[in-house]
mmCIF file of C-alpha atoms in Angstrom:
data_model
loop_
_atom_site.group_PDB
_atom_site.id
_atom_site.type_symbol
_atom_site.label_atom_id
_atom_site.label_comp_id
_atom_site.label_asym_id
_atom_site.label_seq_id
_atom_site.Cartn_x
_atom_site.Cartn_y
_atom_site.Cartn_z
ATOM 1 C CA ILE G 1 11.568 32.541 15.340
ATOM 2 C CA LYS G 2 9.969 34.641 18.126
ATOM 3 C CA PRO G 3 6.722 36.521 17.903
ATOM 4 C CA ARG G 4 7.043 39.663 15.807
ATOM 5 C CA GLU G 5 10.505 38.730 14.751
ATOM 6 C CA HIS G 6 11.241 39.208 11.044
ATOM 7 C CA LEU G 7 13.982 37.171 9.363
ATOM 8 C CA THR G 8 15.245 37.887 5.862
ATOM 9 C CA GLY G 9 17.760 36.184 3.629
ATOM 10 C CA LEU G 10 16.913 32.641 4.683
ATOM 11 C CA LYS G 11 17.635 29.940 2.183
ATOM 12 C CA LEU G 12 15.565 26.737 2.210
ATOM 13 C CA GLU G 13 16.604 23.817 0.159
ATOM 14 C CA MET G 14 14.116 21.076 -0.561
ATOM 15 C CA ALA G 15 15.236 17.504 -0.893
ATOM 16 C CA GLU G 16 14.453 16.055 -4.264
ATOM 17 C CA HIS G 17 12.112 13.077 -4.216
ATOM 18 C CA ALA G 18 11.566 10.279 -6.710
ATOM 19 C CA VAL G 19 8.375 9.214 -8.415
ATOM 20 C CA ILE G 20 7.310 5.619 -9.066
ATOM 21 C CA THR G 21 4.420 4.921 -11.399
ATOM 22 C CA GLY G 22 2.800 1.880 -12.974
ATOM 23 C CA ARG G 23 -0.392 -0.116 -13.250
ATOM 24 C CA VAL G 24 -1.891 -3.010 -11.328
ATOM 25 C CA LEU G 25 -3.621 -5.582 -13.490
ATOM 26 C CA ASP G 26 -5.524 -8.842 -12.804
ATOM 27 C CA ASP G 27 -4.959 -12.120 -14.612
ATOM 28 C CA ASN G 28 -7.234 -10.841 -17.483
ATOM 29 C CA GLY G 29 -5.170 -7.721 -17.948
ATOM 30 C CA ASP G 30 -7.853 -5.619 -16.492
ATOM 31 C CA PRO G 31 -7.468 -3.162 -13.514
ATOM 32 C CA PRO G 32 -8.855 -4.697 -10.363
ATOM 33 C CA GLN G 33 -11.466 -2.960 -8.226
ATOM 34 C CA ASN G 34 -9.986 -1.637 -4.876
ATOM 35 C CA GLY G 35 -6.260 -1.961 -5.833
ATOM 36 C CA TYR G 36 -3.584 -0.589 -3.472
ATOM 37 C CA VAL G 37 0.150 -0.190 -3.915
ATOM 38 C CA GLN G 38 2.752 0.281 -1.141
ATOM 39 C CA LEU G 39 6.545 0.481 -1.050
ATOM 40 C CA MET G 40 8.781 -1.609 1.150
ATOM 41 C CA PRO G 41 12.372 -0.543 1.587
ATOM 42 C CA VAL G 42 14.884 -3.203 0.487
ATOM 43 C CA SER G 43 17.210 -2.080 3.240
ATOM 44 C CA PRO G 44 15.721 -1.980 6.730
ATOM 45 C CA ASP G 45 17.666 1.238 7.280
ATOM 46 C CA THR G 46 15.601 3.066 4.604
ATOM 47 C CA ALA G 47 12.287 4.561 5.913
ATOM 48 C CA ALA G 48 9.657 4.314 3.105
ATOM 49 C CA GLN G 49 7.656 7.433 3.558
ATOM 50 C CA PRO G 50 5.482 7.908 0.536
ATOM 51 C CA LEU G 51 3.990 11.492 0.489
ATOM 52 C CA VAL G 52 0.432 10.373 0.574
ATOM 53 C CA ARG G 53 -2.162 9.857 3.254
ATOM 54 C CA GLY G 54 -1.987 6.427 4.747
ATOM 55 C CA PRO G 55 0.285 3.454 4.242
ATOM 56 C CA ALA G 56 -0.846 2.579 0.680
ATOM 57 C CA VAL G 57 -1.838 4.364 -2.489
ATOM 58 C CA ALA G 58 -5.141 3.485 -4.090
ATOM 59 C CA THR G 59 -5.069 2.658 -7.883
ATOM 60 C CA ASP G 60 -7.313 4.651 -10.264
ATOM 61 C CA ALA G 61 -10.003 3.335 -12.555
ATOM 62 C CA HIS G 62 -7.340 2.239 -15.008
ATOM 63 C CA GLY G 63 -5.212 0.500 -12.457
ATOM 64 C CA GLY G 64 -2.661 3.291 -12.451
ATOM 65 C CA TYR G 65 -0.752 4.560 -9.343
ATOM 66 C CA ARG G 66 1.773 7.221 -8.616
ATOM 67 C CA ILE G 67 3.912 7.268 -5.502
ATOM 68 C CA VAL G 68 6.189 10.163 -4.472
ATOM 69 C CA THR G 69 8.983 8.914 -2.222
ATOM 70 C CA PRO G 70 12.526 9.656 -0.957
ATOM 71 C CA PRO G 71 15.257 8.081 -3.128
ATOM 72 C CA GLY G 72 16.078 4.471 -2.344
ATOM 73 C CA LYS G 73 15.681 0.866 -3.354
ATOM 74 C CA TYR G 74 12.225 -0.525 -2.842
ATOM 75 C CA TYR G 75 9.973 -3.532 -3.336
ATOM 76 C CA VAL G 76 6.653 -2.507 -4.865
ATOM 77 C CA VAL G 77 3.687 -4.464 -3.437
ATOM 78 C CA ALA G 78 0.084 -4.496 -4.735
ATOM 79 C CA THR G 79 -2.928 -5.851 -3.126
ATOM 80 C CA THR G 80 -6.806 -5.521 -3.343
ATOM 81 C CA PHE G 81 -9.404 -5.172 -0.735
ATOM 82 C CA ASN G 82 -11.817 -7.947 -1.704
ATOM 83 C CA MET G 83 -13.995 -8.070 1.320
ATOM 84 C CA GLY G 84 -17.085 -5.912 1.819
ATOM 85 C CA MET G 85 -17.314 -3.267 4.512
ATOM 86 C CA GLY G 86 -18.772 -5.785 6.903
ATOM 87 C CA GLY G 87 -15.866 -8.089 6.425
ATOM 88 C CA ALA G 88 -17.938 -10.911 4.813
ATOM 89 C CA PRO G 89 -17.132 -12.387 1.431
ATOM 90 C CA GLU G 90 -19.292 -11.499 -1.552
ATOM 91 C CA ILE G 91 -22.275 -13.862 -1.916
ATOM 92 C CA ARG G 92 -23.207 -14.552 -5.535
ATOM 93 C CA THR G 93 -26.433 -16.092 -6.738
ATOM 94 C CA ASP G 94 -24.872 -17.874 -9.720
ATOM 95 C CA GLY G 95 -22.747 -20.212 -7.542
ATOM 96 C CA THR G 96 -19.374 -18.539 -8.486
ATOM 97 C CA SER G 97 -17.053 -17.248 -5.883
ATOM 98 C CA GLU G 98 -15.304 -13.937 -5.533
ATOM 99 C CA VAL G 99 -11.744 -13.929 -7.136
ATOM 100 C CA THR G 100 -9.189 -13.058 -4.505
ATOM 101 C CA TYR G 101 -5.665 -11.998 -5.135
ATOM 102 C CA GLY G 102 -2.809 -12.154 -2.727
ATOM 103 C CA ALA G 103 -0.256 -9.441 -2.017
ATOM 104 C CA THR G 104 1.855 -9.378 -5.114
ATOM 105 C CA TYR G 105 5.396 -8.008 -5.425
ATOM 106 C CA TYR G 106 6.531 -6.399 -8.642
ATOM 107 C CA PRO G 107 6.412 -7.902 -11.194
ATOM 108 C CA ASN G 108 4.271 -10.865 -10.216
ATOM 109 C CA SER G 109 5.396 -12.852 -7.236
ATOM 110 C CA THR G 110 3.777 -13.527 -3.816
ATOM 111 C CA ALA G 111 7.270 -14.084 -2.363
ATOM 112 C CA LYS G 112 9.517 -11.205 -1.480
ATOM 113 C CA ASP G 113 12.641 -13.274 -2.345
ATOM 114 C CA ARG G 114 11.449 -13.408 -6.027
ATOM 115 C CA ALA G 115 10.552 -9.726 -6.206
ATOM 116 C CA ALA G 116 12.453 -7.262 -8.427
ATOM 117 C CA GLU G 117 14.059 -4.249 -6.660
ATOM 118 C CA VAL G 118 13.011 -0.859 -7.943
ATOM 119 C CA GLU G 119 15.621 1.947 -7.571
ATOM 120 C CA ALA G 120 14.200 5.383 -7.220
ATOM 121 C CA THR G 121 16.723 8.224 -7.768
ATOM 122 C CA ALA G 122 16.363 11.817 -6.576
ATOM 123 C CA GLY G 123 14.534 13.852 -9.143
ATOM 124 C CA GLY G 124 13.799 10.781 -11.213
ATOM 125 C CA ASP G 125 10.708 9.208 -12.500
ATOM 126 C CA VAL G 126 10.585 5.333 -12.504
ATOM 127 C CA THR G 127 7.788 4.406 -14.949
ATOM 128 C CA GLY G 128 6.310 1.152 -16.131
ATOM 129 C CA ILE G 129 6.322 -0.684 -12.819
ATOM 130 C CA ASP G 130 3.361 -2.760 -13.663
ATOM 131 C CA ILE G 131 2.229 -5.481 -11.257
ATOM 132 C CA HIS G 132 0.255 -8.512 -12.451
ATOM 133 C CA LEU G 133 -1.672 -9.855 -9.503
ATOM 134 C CA VAL G 134 -1.462 -13.445 -8.445
ATOM 135 C CA HIS G 135 -4.261 -15.433 -7.019
ATOM 136 C CA ALA G 136 -4.390 -15.858 -3.270
ATOM 137 C CA ALA G 137 -4.304 -19.192 -1.590
ATOM 138 C CA PRO G 138 -7.700 -20.722 -0.996
ATOM 139 C CA PRO G 139 -9.522 -18.494 1.602
ATOM 140 C CA ALA G 140 -9.107 -19.275 5.189
ATOM 141 C CA ARG G 141 -12.137 -20.121 7.320
ATOM 142 C CA LEU G 142 -13.807 -17.194 8.784
ATOM 143 C CA MET G 143 -13.679 -16.954 12.601
ATOM 144 C CA THR G 144 -15.254 -14.962 15.262
ATOM 145 C CA ILE G 145 -13.291 -13.005 17.887
ATOM 146 C CA SER G 146 -15.035 -11.764 20.876
ATOM 147 C CA GLY G 147 -14.112 -10.080 24.098
ATOM 148 C CA THR G 148 -14.665 -7.142 26.417
ATOM 149 C CA VAL G 149 -12.834 -3.780 26.235
ATOM 150 C CA MET G 150 -11.882 -2.717 29.718
ATOM 151 C CA GLY G 151 -10.414 0.492 30.936
ATOM 152 C CA ALA G 152 -11.535 2.608 28.021
ATOM 153 C CA PRO G 153 -11.952 6.220 29.018
ATOM 154 C CA GLY G 154 -15.577 7.336 29.148
ATOM 155 C CA GLY G 155 -17.073 10.322 27.498
ATOM 156 C CA LEU G 156 -14.645 10.563 24.640
ATOM 157 C CA GLY G 157 -16.778 9.047 21.940
ATOM 158 C CA ARG G 158 -16.549 5.576 20.633
ATOM 159 C CA THR G 159 -13.948 2.929 21.065
ATOM 160 C CA GLU G 160 -12.699 0.994 18.000
ATOM 161 C CA ILE G 161 -10.962 -2.335 17.788
ATOM 162 C CA LEU G 162 -8.683 -2.951 14.750
ATOM 163 C CA LEU G 163 -7.466 -6.300 13.719
ATOM 164 C CA MET G 164 -4.864 -6.459 10.970
ATOM 165 C CA ALA G 165 -3.232 -9.580 9.540
ATOM 166 C CA GLU G 166 0.340 -9.669 8.408
ATOM 167 C CA THR G 167 0.133 -11.192 4.941
ATOM 168 C CA ALA G 168 2.705 -12.129 2.351
ATOM 169 C CA GLY G 169 5.334 -10.005 4.012
ATOM 170 C CA LEU G 170 3.428 -6.756 4.188
ATOM 171 C CA PRO G 171 4.656 -4.852 7.268
ATOM 172 C CA ARG G 172 2.381 -4.407 10.181
ATOM 173 C CA ARG G 173 0.882 -0.933 10.610
#
């Protein structure tokens, strides 16, 4: 379309998407704090593109989630963000330690080969995809990584370094 050009009679067809909903629950049947859910295509040819900001959908106060996605077969993976903003584990005065859960595939497996496939059809709602979180392996030792950033352009604000681990089959982002 060019400036000041008027087009009429255009027909736009929107592709129907699918909706996947469910809840994420801990081992007590309660919703975890800071729960997240993400889709992984069963076929590497399928591009999972949930219509949300970011790679994962946060659960609500009841552990519920809703993902709008193109039709396809997916693995549904839940995880929690257990570490504080500074990256250090929670320190408790009563001697107990923070409960950590690993990335858990629907319905309750840490291994993708034991996950159930979820088929999302165009225009359809897949409901009841509840994930029961599985405890993570004992926490790894904390480590320090240090270095020097070189070649960062000056005058453009701050420079950030992001370190992301590939865990339990979750894709790198």
